[in-house]
Amino acid sequence: LHDPAAGRKVGGFKIFSDGTFGSCTACMHEPFSDRPGERGFLTLDEDEILARMRAAHAAAFQICVHAIGDRAVERCIDLYERLLTESPRRDHRHRIEHASIVAPEQVARLARLGLCVSTQPLFIHSEKEWLHRRLGAERARNVYPLRALLDGGVLVGGASDAPVESLDVLHAIQCCVTREGFEPQQSLSPAEAVRLFTHDAARLQFEEAEKGTLAAGKRADL
């Protein structure tokens, strides 16, 4: 929601659906490999998440749902599908924040529903030493699946998650390309990585007319 006269903009309506890999609170289908008794949890029941989605959607907000675990991501896609079936809206750009582990069969659903992903590549830098131990080799292949999301036609924008992570955009771009050795099959090209933090990040925020590329009439935002 943008009110130029008042000089303010509301970027979106955020909902937390689960926790994190580090605390083993990300909501997973199967237990964590190094914590066999734990599989995380949803922070709200699904009816409450959907009620908040409906209210935000009706008020013309962009919805941004924090979902890290594979079960949380799947449930959020299910709820978005219910919402958009009930109340279709063109170019809504509703988002999943993080989408840290996405099963291959969910990528096509994200694209079909027009859902976007806000990703934080520096998580790879912070977590690469223990993610295989926490998730196991098979699930790790689908962690921070940037290649799969882009190839599947999902709009992905780069973000920092500051102050949890650093604001160093160049390091984040590097992590997209090299992944610091973590599951390199999900790597992006340098050009794709730069686009993630420029054109696509602006589009994720409905700001592509004012920034994201260098063009006449846009902000000289480097």
Coordinates of C-alpha atoms in Angstrom, one line a residue:
L1 CA 0.0 0.0 0.0
H2 CA 1.6 3.2 -1.2
D3 CA 0.5 6.7 -0.2
P4 CA 2.9 9.1 -2.0
A5 CA 1.1 12.2 -0.6
A6 CA 1.7 11.1 2.9
G7 CA 5.3 9.9 2.1
R8 CA 4.8 6.4 3.4
K9 CA 4.5 2.9 2.2
V10 CA 3.4 -0.3 3.9
G11 CA 5.3 -3.2 2.5
G12 CA 3.2 -6.2 3.5
F13 CA 1.4 -8.2 6.1
K14 CA 3.7 -10.7 7.8
I15 CA 2.6 -14.0 9.4
F16 CA 4.9 -16.5 11.2
S17 CA 3.9 -20.1 10.5
D18 CA 6.9 -21.9 12.0
G19 CA 10.4 -21.5 13.5
T20 CA 14.0 -22.2 12.3
F21 CA 16.4 -25.0 11.4
G22 CA 18.8 -23.9 14.1
S23 CA 16.3 -24.2 17.0
C24 CA 14.7 -27.3 15.5
T25 CA 11.4 -25.4 15.4
A26 CA 10.9 -25.4 11.6
C27 CA 7.8 -27.5 10.9
M28 CA 9.0 -30.6 9.1
H29 CA 7.2 -33.7 7.7
E30 CA 9.9 -36.0 9.2
P31 CA 12.0 -35.6 12.3
F32 CA 15.4 -33.8 12.2
S33 CA 18.1 -36.3 11.4
D34 CA 20.2 -35.3 14.5
R35 CA 17.1 -34.8 16.8
P36 CA 15.0 -37.9 16.1
G37 CA 12.2 -36.9 18.5
E38 CA 11.7 -33.4 17.0
R39 CA 10.0 -32.2 13.9
G40 CA 9.1 -28.6 14.8
F41 CA 5.6 -27.2 14.8
L42 CA 3.3 -24.6 13.3
T43 CA 3.2 -21.5 15.5
L44 CA -0.5 -20.9 14.7
D45 CA -3.2 -23.4 13.7
E46 CA -4.1 -23.4 10.1
D47 CA -7.5 -21.8 10.6
E48 CA -5.9 -18.8 12.3
I49 CA -3.3 -18.5 9.5
L50 CA -6.0 -18.6 6.9
A51 CA -8.1 -16.0 8.8
R52 CA -5.2 -13.6 8.9
M53 CA -4.5 -14.2 5.2
R54 CA -8.1 -13.5 4.3
A55 CA -8.1 -10.3 6.3
A56 CA -4.9 -9.0 4.7
H57 CA -6.0 -10.1 1.2
A58 CA -9.3 -8.3 1.6
A59 CA -7.5 -5.1 2.7
A60 CA -5.3 -5.3 -0.5
F61 CA -2.1 -6.1 1.4
Q62 CA 0.7 -8.2 0.1
I63 CA 0.9 -11.3 2.4
C64 CA 4.3 -12.5 3.5
V65 CA 4.3 -15.8 5.4
H66 CA 7.4 -17.0 7.2
A67 CA 7.8 -20.7 6.4
I68 CA 11.1 -22.6 6.7
G69 CA 10.3 -26.3 7.1
D70 CA 8.9 -28.5 4.3
R71 CA 5.6 -29.1 6.1
A72 CA 5.2 -25.4 6.8
V73 CA 5.9 -24.5 3.2
E74 CA 3.4 -27.1 1.9
R75 CA 0.7 -26.0 4.4
C76 CA 1.2 -22.4 3.4
I77 CA 0.9 -23.2 -0.3
D78 CA -2.3 -25.1 0.5
L79 CA -3.7 -22.1 2.4
Y80 CA -2.8 -19.7 -0.4
E81 CA -4.5 -22.0 -2.8
R82 CA -7.7 -21.9 -0.8
L83 CA -7.5 -18.1 -0.4
L84 CA -6.9 -17.5 -4.1
T85 CA -9.6 -19.9 -5.1
E86 CA -12.1 -18.0 -2.9
S87 CA -10.9 -14.5 -3.8
P88 CA -8.8 -14.4 -7.0
R89 CA -6.6 -11.4 -7.5
R90 CA -4.3 -10.7 -10.4
D91 CA -0.7 -10.0 -9.7
H92 CA -1.0 -10.3 -5.9
R93 CA 2.7 -11.2 -5.5
H94 CA 1.9 -12.9 -2.2
R95 CA 5.1 -14.3 -0.7
I96 CA 6.7 -17.0 1.3
E97 CA 9.5 -15.7 3.4
H98 CA 12.5 -18.0 3.3
A99 CA 10.9 -21.2 1.8
S100 CA 14.1 -22.8 3.1
I101 CA 13.3 -26.3 2.0
V102 CA 10.9 -26.9 -0.9
A103 CA 10.0 -30.3 -2.2
P104 CA 10.3 -30.5 -6.0
E105 CA 6.5 -31.1 -6.4
Q106 CA 5.8 -27.8 -4.6
V107 CA 7.8 -25.7 -7.0
A108 CA 5.2 -26.0 -9.8
R109 CA 2.4 -25.2 -7.3
L110 CA 4.2 -22.0 -6.3
A111 CA 4.6 -20.9 -9.9
R112 CA 1.0 -21.8 -10.8
L113 CA -0.4 -19.8 -7.9
G114 CA 1.8 -16.8 -8.7
L115 CA 3.4 -17.0 -5.3
C116 CA 6.9 -15.4 -4.8
V117 CA 9.8 -16.3 -2.5
S118 CA 11.9 -13.9 -0.5
T119 CA 15.2 -15.7 0.0
Q120 CA 18.3 -15.0 2.2
P121 CA 21.3 -16.6 0.7
L122 CA 23.6 -15.7 3.6
F123 CA 21.7 -18.4 5.6
I124 CA 23.9 -20.8 3.5
H125 CA 27.0 -19.2 4.9
S126 CA 25.7 -19.4 8.5
E127 CA 24.3 -22.9 8.3
K128 CA 26.3 -24.9 5.8
E129 CA 28.5 -26.7 8.4
W130 CA 25.6 -28.4 10.2
L131 CA 22.7 -28.5 7.7
H132 CA 23.5 -32.0 6.4
R133 CA 23.7 -33.3 9.9
R134 CA 20.4 -31.7 10.8
L135 CA 18.4 -32.7 7.7
G136 CA 20.2 -35.6 6.1
A137 CA 21.6 -35.9 2.6
E138 CA 18.3 -36.4 0.8
R139 CA 16.5 -33.4 2.2
A140 CA 19.5 -31.2 2.0
R141 CA 19.3 -31.3 -1.8
N142 CA 16.2 -29.2 -1.6
V143 CA 17.5 -26.6 0.9
Y144 CA 17.6 -23.0 -0.4
P145 CA 16.7 -24.4 -3.8
L146 CA 17.4 -21.3 -5.9
R147 CA 18.1 -23.1 -9.1
A148 CA 14.9 -25.2 -8.9
L149 CA 12.8 -22.2 -8.1
L150 CA 14.1 -20.0 -10.9
D151 CA 13.9 -22.9 -13.4
G152 CA 10.3 -23.5 -12.2
G153 CA 9.3 -20.0 -13.0
V154 CA 9.0 -18.7 -9.5
L155 CA 9.8 -15.0 -8.8
V156 CA 12.5 -15.0 -6.2
G157 CA 13.9 -11.9 -4.6
G158 CA 17.2 -11.6 -2.6
A159 CA 17.0 -10.3 0.9
S160 CA 19.2 -10.1 4.0
D161 CA 17.1 -10.9 7.0
A162 CA 19.1 -8.2 8.8
P163 CA 19.9 -7.8 11.7
V164 CA 19.9 -11.6 12.0
E165 CA 22.3 -11.7 9.0
S166 CA 24.7 -9.2 7.5
L167 CA 23.7 -6.5 5.1
D168 CA 26.7 -7.5 2.8
V169 CA 24.9 -7.8 -0.5
L170 CA 28.0 -8.8 -2.4
H171 CA 28.6 -11.7 0.0
A172 CA 25.0 -12.8 -0.5
I173 CA 25.4 -12.7 -4.3
Q174 CA 28.5 -14.8 -3.9
C175 CA 26.6 -17.3 -1.9
C176 CA 24.1 -17.7 -4.7
V177 CA 26.9 -18.5 -7.1
T178 CA 29.3 -20.6 -5.1
R179 CA 26.9 -21.7 -2.2
E180 CA 30.3 -22.0 -0.4
G181 CA 30.2 -25.7 -1.5
F182 CA 26.8 -26.5 -0.1
E183 CA 24.6 -28.4 -2.6
P184 CA 26.1 -26.6 -5.6
Q185 CA 23.6 -28.1 -8.0
Q186 CA 21.3 -25.3 -6.7
S187 CA 23.7 -22.5 -7.7
L188 CA 22.9 -19.5 -9.9
S189 CA 25.0 -17.8 -12.5
P190 CA 26.5 -14.5 -11.6
A191 CA 24.0 -12.6 -13.8
E192 CA 21.1 -14.4 -12.2
A193 CA 22.4 -13.7 -8.7
V194 CA 22.8 -10.0 -9.4
R195 CA 19.3 -9.9 -10.9
L196 CA 17.9 -11.6 -7.7
F197 CA 19.1 -8.5 -5.7
T198 CA 18.1 -5.9 -8.2
H199 CA 15.3 -6.4 -10.8
D200 CA 13.6 -9.3 -9.0
A201 CA 13.9 -7.8 -5.5
A202 CA 12.3 -4.6 -6.7
R203 CA 9.5 -6.6 -8.4
L204 CA 8.9 -8.5 -5.3
Q205 CA 8.1 -5.2 -3.6
F206 CA 6.0 -3.7 -6.4
E207 CA 8.9 -1.2 -6.9
E208 CA 10.1 -2.2 -10.4
A209 CA 8.9 1.2 -11.9
E210 CA 11.2 3.1 -9.6
K211 CA 14.3 0.9 -9.1
G212 CA 15.8 -2.5 -9.8
T213 CA 17.3 -1.5 -13.2
L214 CA 19.2 1.5 -14.4
A215 CA 16.9 3.4 -16.7
A216 CA 15.8 7.0 -17.4
G217 CA 13.3 8.1 -14.7
K218 CA 14.3 5.5 -12.1
R219 CA 16.3 6.0 -9.0
A220 CA 20.0 5.7 -9.5
D221 CA 20.0 3.0 -6.8
L222 CA 23.1 0.8 -7.0

